[in-house]
Amino acid sequence: MERETLLHVKNVSKSFLGVKALDKVSLEVKKGEVHGVIGENGAGKSTLMNIIFGSLPRDEGEILLQGRPVSFANPADAIAAGISMIHQETRLVQQFTASENIWLGAEKLFSSHGFTDNKKRDAASRELLSSLGLELPSDKRVCDVSAAQMQLIEVARAVATKAKLIIMDEPTSSLSEREVAALFKIIRSLADQGVSIVFISHKIDEIIQICDRVSIYRDGKYIRTSDIAETSAEEIIRAVVGRELSGIFPKVEAEIGEPVLEVRGLTRQGVFEDVSFSVRKGEILGFSGLAGAGRSEVMQAIFGIDPLDRGEIYVEGRKVAIKHPSDAVRLGFGMVTEDRLRKGIIAKFSVASNISIVRLRDFCTRAVHFIRRRQENAKVDETIRMMQIKASSPEQRIDSLSGGNQQKAIIGRWIMTNPKILILDEPTRGIDVGSKSEIHRLMGEFVKQGMAVILISSELPEVLGMADRIVVMREGRAVFECDRKDATQELIGKYALG
Amino acid sequence: MEGSSPKAERKFSSQDVVKFLIQNKAAVLLLILCVVLSFVSPYFLTAKNLINVVRQASVLAIMGIGFTLLLSSGSMDLSVGDLMAMTGVVIAILDAKIGVHPVLCMLAGVLVSVTGLCLNTFLVQTFKLPGFILTLATGMVYQGILWLISGGQSISGISDTLKFIGQGEIFRIPVQIYLLAVILIFMTVLLRRTEFGRHSLAMGGNLDSARVCGINITRNKYIIAVIMGACTAVAAMVTTGRAASAQLTAGSGTAMDTIAAVVIGGTPMEGGIANVPGTLVGCLLIQVISNGLNLLDVNSNWHKVAKGVIIVVAIILDVQGTKILNRFRMKSKAE
């Protein structure tokens, strides 16, 4: 049965100061369809969505909504026409309650004489939220709810505005697997009610799982739209990157040696408890678990970012005290944090300065620490080459690079310190498929050189593909540990969910 | 200006000109102002007047250069003006009333300023307070102390050594210009060439990142407080020496002028980037505005209005300029 077309974007182009960000791009979304949108960072997905949503003007092309040409001057117009957008970072007012957020801008539905009937509004919110499977006290502030709940509140808000089309920009990037499943159920039921969903994601398995069709974009160009039933993950990856990938997770076998790091009974009250594990030379130790299971928190405590209440840390058999990240750096730790923007890059610094910041002392004169620029630049160039960072110049500002290249620079920052233990916390989250596979290849190189790598990832296939051994955490405890050969998705999932 | 034109031809496009103008807005404004003033007032371009402007700007510049480090490392301090005035009074009391050796007076001044700034740092770091609000409060404390110890009277009878710092000349160039030059060179080298400078900017750029990179933030903040304290003390010596007395109101508006000069000069409010020469130009700009209005015999209350307007313009240019530059960056990224 052929469904009617809800949104038709035809040959839209957009240039920023003479450079084409979108080149005659198309998108056709049918009524009641979940339509996947995939492409590397910089492929033009966000620009396209911002044009549809009225945040950006287009240079040429047309947009038809239910057959009628439309041109939204701003998001408010788009929302009035039935298009909602859920951004990657939440746009909710943190100090407001869920209910206040849902009806923000639509208070007059519950108003008389300029006064809002809060009780009536909250009742409507409760009904709406419970229909989405989310029970929340109506007076709970948004800043006190989890990322997944915020996501659902945003969905509720879109439903409240009677959206015909909801654009979701990487809605799952901060959700655990269980939360993703819950979100998918809601997406499905919305689609069954005739709402169309545009689902932007980097995760191919999610696209395959939830979408009816997928449109692929590359370098500002529309590549094609495929029925999910008639395509495969490999085919999508090929279209996204435009080149063959030699397997998604190219695991390199490395010789595994003596334990480098051993921790016993690590406890931070109310966050994690009695966590013990060890990692050996040449080994990749994977950490799996739901978001909020305490994996990142354990690593941050080991690295001296957060305090530790109890527990012992041994590096190469010697007991050590780590009170500050500088202690960890001195002991040979490297740490790529989960949040690249908040705790990773220094946005205003050049690529070079971002890379050399930890090991600056190596290029400094002895007494007064003057930086020897030539030495610094030489070492930075070497790192950029090794990490295959695509930058026009090392002096380019790091925030002008794509997410994947930023991440490679941050990893390079630590590789330059020659660490014994490298902690990678969600190193491939939210970056394009090409960079992702390069980071996986580099991890193989690192362990081959005798480094010990700790990999935290919420993506099960990544952990299963890369790690030699896997520790599963749940509610602040390490509940399960197994070797690569014994690990299956089902087994890990069982322990992670409890 | 089409995307299709070859790269080589675009090397010196209007884009680069706009970029240059935005990045050097203080210098451009200063130049325009000087040209206008030289037409309006015949006295403006005389050597005497210009030296006078530079002399007056030097106190602001000494403060401003220290403040460039402070601001670019992600700190804020509104008490520096009051602290400078208080330091001036302490120096004057020790020098004129008690008769302590001038060198010891100056050392005591440094001690007072450094202590004041370290106290601010201690409170901010220990209790995790916003520096903006805290230093507004401690500034009030320093101002109160200044009035208490001075008894509300300006203190005259300054020794010749101190007067020399504010009024003297070496090779017909005012002493404070030498002090300014030393501080300028020191700060430029510190920020551009040393590990400490790079670390300070990293702290301003992203404090959490800097911490993860193993930078000792607390220690560095205290070192910055000491450097700013030294600058504040030098500014206090010059001010006291120039007037040959400790002026109780010397600090009023100084913090605002300093911040304005630093920001106009191209150091953003959020830190991470420092422009030391820009600060110098910013200070000259503020001073030339005052000087010009003086020459034109405008009511001194208009000076405040003019300064305020210029600061507003500078902040608009700062924010909008960053936006425009970002668009250029996006463009070069797309290439």
mmCIF file of C-alpha atoms in Angstrom, chain A residues 16-19 303-305 324-326 329 335 337 341-346 348-349 353 356-358 360-361 364 369-371 373 376 397 400-401 413-414, chain B residues 1-3 189 192-196 198-199 201-202 205-206 208-209 211-217 268 270-273 326-331 333-335:
data_model
loop_
_atom_site.group_PDB
_atom_site.id
_atom_site.type_symbol
_atom_site.label_atom_id
_atom_site.label_comp_id
_atom_site.label_asym_id
_atom_site.label_seq_id
_atom_site.Cartn_x
_atom_site.Cartn_y
_atom_site.Cartn_z
ATOM 1 C CA PHE A 16 27.900 29.412 3.866
ATOM 2 C CA LEU A 17 29.905 32.319 2.473
ATOM 3 C CA GLY A 18 30.394 30.697 -0.878
ATOM 4 C CA VAL A 19 30.983 27.168 0.312
ATOM 5 C CA PHE A 303 42.543 9.101 37.546
ATOM 6 C CA GLY A 304 42.228 11.489 40.511
ATOM 7 C CA ILE A 305 39.424 13.634 39.094
ATOM 8 C CA HIS A 324 45.071 14.688 41.532
ATOM 9 C CA PRO A 325 45.144 13.986 37.798
ATOM 10 C CA SER A 326 48.767 15.160 37.785
ATOM 11 C CA VAL A 329 49.765 11.479 34.532
ATOM 12 C CA MET A 335 42.473 9.544 30.064
ATOM 13 C CA THR A 337 36.999 11.480 29.004
ATOM 14 C CA LEU A 341 33.454 19.156 24.667
ATOM 15 C CA ARG A 342 33.255 19.652 28.398
ATOM 16 C CA LYS A 343 36.319 17.759 29.578
ATOM 17 C CA GLY A 344 38.296 17.093 26.418
ATOM 18 C CA ILE A 345 39.095 19.796 23.926
ATOM 19 C CA ILE A 346 40.183 23.317 24.726
ATOM 20 C CA LYS A 348 39.978 28.136 21.614
ATOM 21 C CA PHE A 349 43.331 26.410 21.328
ATOM 22 C CA SER A 353 48.340 23.258 21.551
ATOM 23 C CA SER A 356 50.945 19.072 23.336
ATOM 24 C CA ILE A 357 49.317 20.407 26.517
ATOM 25 C CA VAL A 358 49.995 17.403 28.755
ATOM 26 C CA LEU A 360 54.614 20.479 27.360
ATOM 27 C CA ARG A 361 57.388 20.037 29.923
ATOM 28 C CA CYS A 364 60.701 23.157 27.818
ATOM 29 C CA HIS A 369 60.017 26.557 31.488
ATOM 30 C CA PHE A 370 60.282 28.264 28.124
ATOM 31 C CA ILE A 371 58.628 26.259 25.379
ATOM 32 C CA ARG A 373 58.500 25.709 19.684
ATOM 33 C CA GLU A 376 56.924 21.015 20.118
ATOM 34 C CA ARG A 397 41.543 25.941 15.925
ATOM 35 C CA SER A 400 36.878 23.815 13.453
ATOM 36 C CA LEU A 401 37.632 20.102 13.039
ATOM 37 C CA ARG A 413 47.357 14.152 23.286
ATOM 38 C CA TRP A 414 47.641 11.132 25.550
ATOM 39 C CA MET B 1 33.744 35.791 -4.048
ATOM 40 C CA GLU B 2 32.188 32.647 -5.448
ATOM 41 C CA GLY B 3 33.110 29.255 -4.118
ATOM 42 C CA VAL B 189 56.909 36.187 26.962
ATOM 43 C CA ARG B 192 53.418 33.115 24.546
ATOM 44 C CA ARG B 193 56.547 31.269 25.410
ATOM 45 C CA THR B 194 56.254 29.501 28.741
ATOM 46 C CA GLU B 195 54.588 26.392 30.008
ATOM 47 C CA PHE B 196 52.935 28.407 32.758
ATOM 48 C CA ARG B 198 50.053 27.936 28.094
ATOM 49 C CA HIS B 199 48.641 26.269 31.188
ATOM 50 C CA LEU B 201 45.283 29.908 28.943
ATOM 51 C CA ALA B 202 44.215 26.266 29.031
ATOM 52 C CA GLY B 205 39.786 27.845 27.800
ATOM 53 C CA ASN B 206 38.443 24.798 29.586
ATOM 54 C CA ASP B 208 37.785 20.758 33.387
ATOM 55 C CA SER B 209 40.052 19.800 30.515
ATOM 56 C CA ARG B 211 42.388 19.509 35.302
ATOM 57 C CA VAL B 212 42.214 16.223 33.401
ATOM 58 C CA CYS B 213 45.492 17.154 31.704
ATOM 59 C CA GLY B 214 47.136 17.209 35.130
ATOM 60 C CA ILE B 215 47.527 20.967 35.443
ATOM 61 C CA ASN B 216 47.688 22.116 39.055
ATOM 62 C CA ILE B 217 44.936 24.672 38.952
ATOM 63 C CA PRO B 268 37.624 37.750 25.492
ATOM 64 C CA GLU B 270 35.473 34.013 28.852
ATOM 65 C CA GLY B 271 39.222 33.480 28.766
ATOM 66 C CA GLY B 272 41.369 31.066 26.798
ATOM 67 C CA ILE B 273 42.886 33.754 24.599
ATOM 68 C CA ASN B 326 33.333 31.820 13.335
ATOM 69 C CA ARG B 327 31.520 32.006 10.032
ATOM 70 C CA PHE B 328 34.854 32.441 8.302
ATOM 71 C CA ARG B 329 36.161 29.470 10.196
ATOM 72 C CA MET B 330 33.178 27.377 9.128
ATOM 73 C CA LYS B 331 33.968 28.335 5.598
ATOM 74 C CA LYS B 333 36.447 24.090 7.513
ATOM 75 C CA ALA B 334 34.124 23.354 4.622
ATOM 76 C CA GLU B 335 37.089 23.738 2.314
#
